[in-house]
Coordinates of C-alpha atoms in Angstrom, one line a residue:
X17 CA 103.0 110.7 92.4
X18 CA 105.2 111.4 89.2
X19 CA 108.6 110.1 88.4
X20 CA 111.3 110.9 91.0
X21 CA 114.2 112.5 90.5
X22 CA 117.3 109.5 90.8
X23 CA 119.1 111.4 93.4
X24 CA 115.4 111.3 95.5
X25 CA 115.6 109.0 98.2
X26 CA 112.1 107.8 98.4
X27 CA 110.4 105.6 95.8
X28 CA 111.9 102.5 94.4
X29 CA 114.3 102.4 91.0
X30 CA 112.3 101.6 88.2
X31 CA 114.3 99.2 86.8
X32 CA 113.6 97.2 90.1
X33 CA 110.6 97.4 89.4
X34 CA 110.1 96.0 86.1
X35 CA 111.8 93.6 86.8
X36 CA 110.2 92.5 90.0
X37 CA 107.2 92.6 87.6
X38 CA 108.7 90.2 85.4
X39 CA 109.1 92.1 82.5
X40 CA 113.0 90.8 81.8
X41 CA 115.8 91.1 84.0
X42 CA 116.8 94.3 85.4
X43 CA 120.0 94.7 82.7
X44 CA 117.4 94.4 80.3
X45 CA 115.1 96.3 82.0
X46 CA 118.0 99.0 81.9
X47 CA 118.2 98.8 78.3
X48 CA 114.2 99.5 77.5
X49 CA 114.3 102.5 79.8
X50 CA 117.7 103.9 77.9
X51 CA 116.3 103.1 74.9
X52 CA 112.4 105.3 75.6
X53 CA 110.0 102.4 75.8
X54 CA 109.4 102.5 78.9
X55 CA 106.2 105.4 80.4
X56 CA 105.6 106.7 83.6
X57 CA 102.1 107.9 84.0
X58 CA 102.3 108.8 80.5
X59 CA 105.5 110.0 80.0
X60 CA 109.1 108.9 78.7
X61 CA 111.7 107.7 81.4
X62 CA 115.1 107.5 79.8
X63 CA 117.0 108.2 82.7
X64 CA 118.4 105.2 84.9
X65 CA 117.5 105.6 88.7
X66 CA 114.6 107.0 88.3
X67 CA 112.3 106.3 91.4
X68 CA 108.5 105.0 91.2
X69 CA 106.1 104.7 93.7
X70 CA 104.7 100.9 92.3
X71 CA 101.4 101.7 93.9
X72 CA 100.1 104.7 92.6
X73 CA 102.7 104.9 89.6
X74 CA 101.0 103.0 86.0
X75 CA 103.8 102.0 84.0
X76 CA 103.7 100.9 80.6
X77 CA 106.5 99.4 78.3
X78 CA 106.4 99.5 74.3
X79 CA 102.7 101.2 74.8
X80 CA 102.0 97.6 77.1
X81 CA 100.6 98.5 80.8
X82 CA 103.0 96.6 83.4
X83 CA 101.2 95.3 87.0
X84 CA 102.5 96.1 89.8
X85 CA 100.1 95.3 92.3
X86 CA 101.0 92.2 93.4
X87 CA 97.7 91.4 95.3
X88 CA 95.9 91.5 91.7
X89 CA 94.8 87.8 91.0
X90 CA 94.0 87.1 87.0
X91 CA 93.0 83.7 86.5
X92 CA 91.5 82.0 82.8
X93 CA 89.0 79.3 83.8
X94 CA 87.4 76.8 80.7
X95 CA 84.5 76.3 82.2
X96 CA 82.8 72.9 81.2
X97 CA 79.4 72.9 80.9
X98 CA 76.9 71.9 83.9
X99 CA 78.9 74.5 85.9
X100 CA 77.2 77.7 86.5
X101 CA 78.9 81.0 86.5
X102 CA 78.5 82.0 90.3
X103 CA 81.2 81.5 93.5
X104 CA 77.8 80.0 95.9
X105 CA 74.5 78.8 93.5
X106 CA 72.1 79.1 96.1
X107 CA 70.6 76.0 94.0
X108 CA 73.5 73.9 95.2
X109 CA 74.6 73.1 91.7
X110 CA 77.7 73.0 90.5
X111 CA 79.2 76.2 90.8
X112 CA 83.1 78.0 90.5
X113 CA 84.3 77.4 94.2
X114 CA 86.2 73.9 93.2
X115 CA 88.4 76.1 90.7
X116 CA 89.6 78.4 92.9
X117 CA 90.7 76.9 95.9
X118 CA 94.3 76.8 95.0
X119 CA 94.0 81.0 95.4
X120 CA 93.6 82.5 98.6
X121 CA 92.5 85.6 97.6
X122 CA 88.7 85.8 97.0
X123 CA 88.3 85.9 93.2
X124 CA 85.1 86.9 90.8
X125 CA 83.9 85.7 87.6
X126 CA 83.8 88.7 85.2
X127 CA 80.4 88.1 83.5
X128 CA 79.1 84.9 83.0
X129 CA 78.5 82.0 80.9
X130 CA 75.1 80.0 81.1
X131 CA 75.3 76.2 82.6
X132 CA 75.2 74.8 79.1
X133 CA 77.8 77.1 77.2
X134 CA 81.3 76.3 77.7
X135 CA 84.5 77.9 77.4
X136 CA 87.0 81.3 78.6
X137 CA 85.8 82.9 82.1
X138 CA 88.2 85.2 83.8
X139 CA 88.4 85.2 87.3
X140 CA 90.2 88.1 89.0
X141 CA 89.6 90.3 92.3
X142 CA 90.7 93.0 90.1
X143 CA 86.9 95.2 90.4
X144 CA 88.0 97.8 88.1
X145 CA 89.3 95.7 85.4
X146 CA 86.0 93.4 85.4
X147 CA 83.8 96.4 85.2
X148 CA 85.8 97.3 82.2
X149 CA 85.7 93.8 80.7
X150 CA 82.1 92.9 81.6
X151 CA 80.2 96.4 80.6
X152 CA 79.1 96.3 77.1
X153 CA 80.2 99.7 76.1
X154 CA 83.6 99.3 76.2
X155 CA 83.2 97.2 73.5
X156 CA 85.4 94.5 74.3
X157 CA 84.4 91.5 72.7
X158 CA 83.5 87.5 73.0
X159 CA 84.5 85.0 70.3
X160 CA 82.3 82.1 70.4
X161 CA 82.0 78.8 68.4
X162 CA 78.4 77.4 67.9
X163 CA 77.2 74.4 66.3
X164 CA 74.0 74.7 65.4
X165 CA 70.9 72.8 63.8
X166 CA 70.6 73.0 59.9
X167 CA 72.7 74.2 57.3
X168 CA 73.6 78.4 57.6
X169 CA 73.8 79.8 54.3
X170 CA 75.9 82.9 53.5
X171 CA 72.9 84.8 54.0
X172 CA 71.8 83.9 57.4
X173 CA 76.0 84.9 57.9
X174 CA 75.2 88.2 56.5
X175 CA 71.7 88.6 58.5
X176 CA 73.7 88.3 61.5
X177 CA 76.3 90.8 61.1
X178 CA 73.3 93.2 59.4
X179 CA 71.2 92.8 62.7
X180 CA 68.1 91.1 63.5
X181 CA 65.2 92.2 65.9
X182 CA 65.2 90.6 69.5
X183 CA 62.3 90.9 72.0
X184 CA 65.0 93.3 73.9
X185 CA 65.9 95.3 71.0
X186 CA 67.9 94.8 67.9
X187 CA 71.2 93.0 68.3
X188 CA 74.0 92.5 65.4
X189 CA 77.4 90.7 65.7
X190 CA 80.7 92.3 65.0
X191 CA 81.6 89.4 63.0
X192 CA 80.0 85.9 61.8
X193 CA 81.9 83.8 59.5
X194 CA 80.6 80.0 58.9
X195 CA 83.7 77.5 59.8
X196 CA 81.6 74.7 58.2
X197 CA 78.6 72.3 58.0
X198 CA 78.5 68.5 58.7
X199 CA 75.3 66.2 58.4
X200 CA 72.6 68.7 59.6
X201 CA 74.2 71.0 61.7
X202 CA 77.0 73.7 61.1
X203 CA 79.8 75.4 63.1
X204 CA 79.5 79.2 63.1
X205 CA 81.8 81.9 64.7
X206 CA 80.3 84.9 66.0
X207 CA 82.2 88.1 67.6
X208 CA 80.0 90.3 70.3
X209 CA 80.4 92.7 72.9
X210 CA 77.1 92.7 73.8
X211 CA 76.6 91.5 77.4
X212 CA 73.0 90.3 76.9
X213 CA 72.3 87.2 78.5
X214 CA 71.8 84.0 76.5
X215 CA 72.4 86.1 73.2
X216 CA 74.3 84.2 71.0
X217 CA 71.8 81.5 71.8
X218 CA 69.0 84.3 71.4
X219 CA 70.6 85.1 67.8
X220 CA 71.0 81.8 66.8
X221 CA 67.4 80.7 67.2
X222 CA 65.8 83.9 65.6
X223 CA 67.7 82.8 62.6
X224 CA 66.6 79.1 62.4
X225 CA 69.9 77.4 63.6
X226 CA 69.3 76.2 67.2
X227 CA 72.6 76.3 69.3
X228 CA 73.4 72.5 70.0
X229 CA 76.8 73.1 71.6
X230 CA 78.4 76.6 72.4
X231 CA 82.0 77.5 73.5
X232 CA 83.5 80.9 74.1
X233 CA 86.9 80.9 72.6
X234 CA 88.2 84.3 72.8
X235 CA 87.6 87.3 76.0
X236 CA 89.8 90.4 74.5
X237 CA 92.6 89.6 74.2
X238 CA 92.8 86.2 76.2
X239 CA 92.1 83.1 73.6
X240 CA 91.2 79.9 75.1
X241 CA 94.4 77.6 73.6
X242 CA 94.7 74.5 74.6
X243 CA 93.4 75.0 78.1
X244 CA 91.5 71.5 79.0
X245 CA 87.5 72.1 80.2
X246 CA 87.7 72.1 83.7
X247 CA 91.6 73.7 84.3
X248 CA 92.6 76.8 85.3
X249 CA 95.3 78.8 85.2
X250 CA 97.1 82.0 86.2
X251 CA 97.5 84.4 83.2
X252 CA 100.8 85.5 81.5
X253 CA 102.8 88.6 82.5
X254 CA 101.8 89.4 78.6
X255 CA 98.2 88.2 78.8
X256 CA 97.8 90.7 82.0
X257 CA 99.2 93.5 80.3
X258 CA 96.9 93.1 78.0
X259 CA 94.2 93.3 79.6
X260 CA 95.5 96.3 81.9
X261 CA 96.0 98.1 78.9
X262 CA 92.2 97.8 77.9
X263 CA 91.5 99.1 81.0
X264 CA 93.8 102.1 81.4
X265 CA 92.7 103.3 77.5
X266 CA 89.1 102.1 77.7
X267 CA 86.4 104.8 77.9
X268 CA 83.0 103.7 77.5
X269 CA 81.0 103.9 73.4
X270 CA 77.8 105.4 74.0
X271 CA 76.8 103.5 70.8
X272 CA 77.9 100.4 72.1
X273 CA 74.8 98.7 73.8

């Protein structure tokens, strides 16, 4: 369904529905669509009135995508090691259930993190964003903090980002910068989009530097803050809009692995 016409009855007025949305209040609201920040499948609204069908309509304001869909659950989990990335471990270790029950809708883990490594898992029952945030060739990519055995030299940084050979094919991060070295270990952060499991633990070892401690920092957009291991927490009206923007514009790199 496009835009509607203002003196069309059916729809709702999209100033309503931004601000339903919780983009700002609906004088405000008023004000983005006068002003031509506000799209409509695409296109510029400018007049007032105009009538959206919230759920087939994709809105965007200043480029941003808007949701709509009020059944759409996105939650940012730390998740503290010991806890593996699955709703029911048939093992009967710890798994995600416990951080979820305050949500009655059924939520998923959007990729995983291994028992040991720490840090930013999304949960959502959105399935169309997760496939776009979990596949690999989208590119959308992990920041994660290592510390690891021995002391990395700028060219063991430089190995990393030039690629190294993995018994499941070559693998090279996006970005590696050392944060610093203490006693016989050394904190290094690493930017992937690769999906592979265990990799940055993979990467680390090929290169001499066994991971001692691992936490993901960073999923796209979403960064970790000052989120306590163990909490969870609804994301931002900004947060989700980022994230729905990656996944209206995302098409998939057939370079990316």
């Amino acid at each position: 369904m496009s835009a509607q016409n203002p003196a069309d009855a059916e729809g709702v007025r999209l100033q309503k529905v931004l601000a339903n949305a919780g983009v700002a209040s609906r004088r405000v609201c008023e004000q983005y669509i006068v002003e031509g920040r506000v799209r409509v499948n695409g296109q510029v609204v400018t007049e007032l009135g105009t009538r959206i069908d919230p759920a087939s309509d994709l809105v965007d304001v200043d480029g941003t995508a808007i949701q709509l869909d009020g059944t759409k659950r996105y939650i940012m989990l730390n998740k503290p090691t010991g806890v593996v990335s699955s709703m029911k471990d048939e093992q009967g270790r710890p798994d995600l259930r416990r951080y979820t029950r305050e949500w009655p809708e059924r939520l998923y883990n959007v990729g995983r993190l291994d028992a040991e490594t720490s840090g930013l898992l999304v949960l959502t029952n959105d399935g169309d964003l997760a496939h776009v945030l979990a596949h690999p060739s989208f590119g959308v990519t992990k920041v994660y903090i290592a510390k690891v055995d021995g002391r990395v030299t700028a060219q063991t940084i430089a190995r990393l980002v030039k690629g190294i050979e993995l018994e499941d094919g070559p693998i090279a991060a996006d970005k590696a910068r050392l944060l610093g070295t203490e006693g016989g270990t050394s904190l290094v952060e690493l930017t992937l989009h690769s999906g592979r499991n265990r990799i940055v633990r993979r990467m680390m070892a090929e290169v001499g530097h066994p991971v001692v401690d691992l936490v993901r920092r960073q999923f796209g957009p979403l960064h970790l803050g000052t989120l306590p291991a163990g909490r969870a927490r609804e994301l931002t009206t900004v947060e989700r809009g980022a994230l729905l923007t990656i996944a209206r514009r995302s098409t998939p790199d057939p370079e990316h692995d």
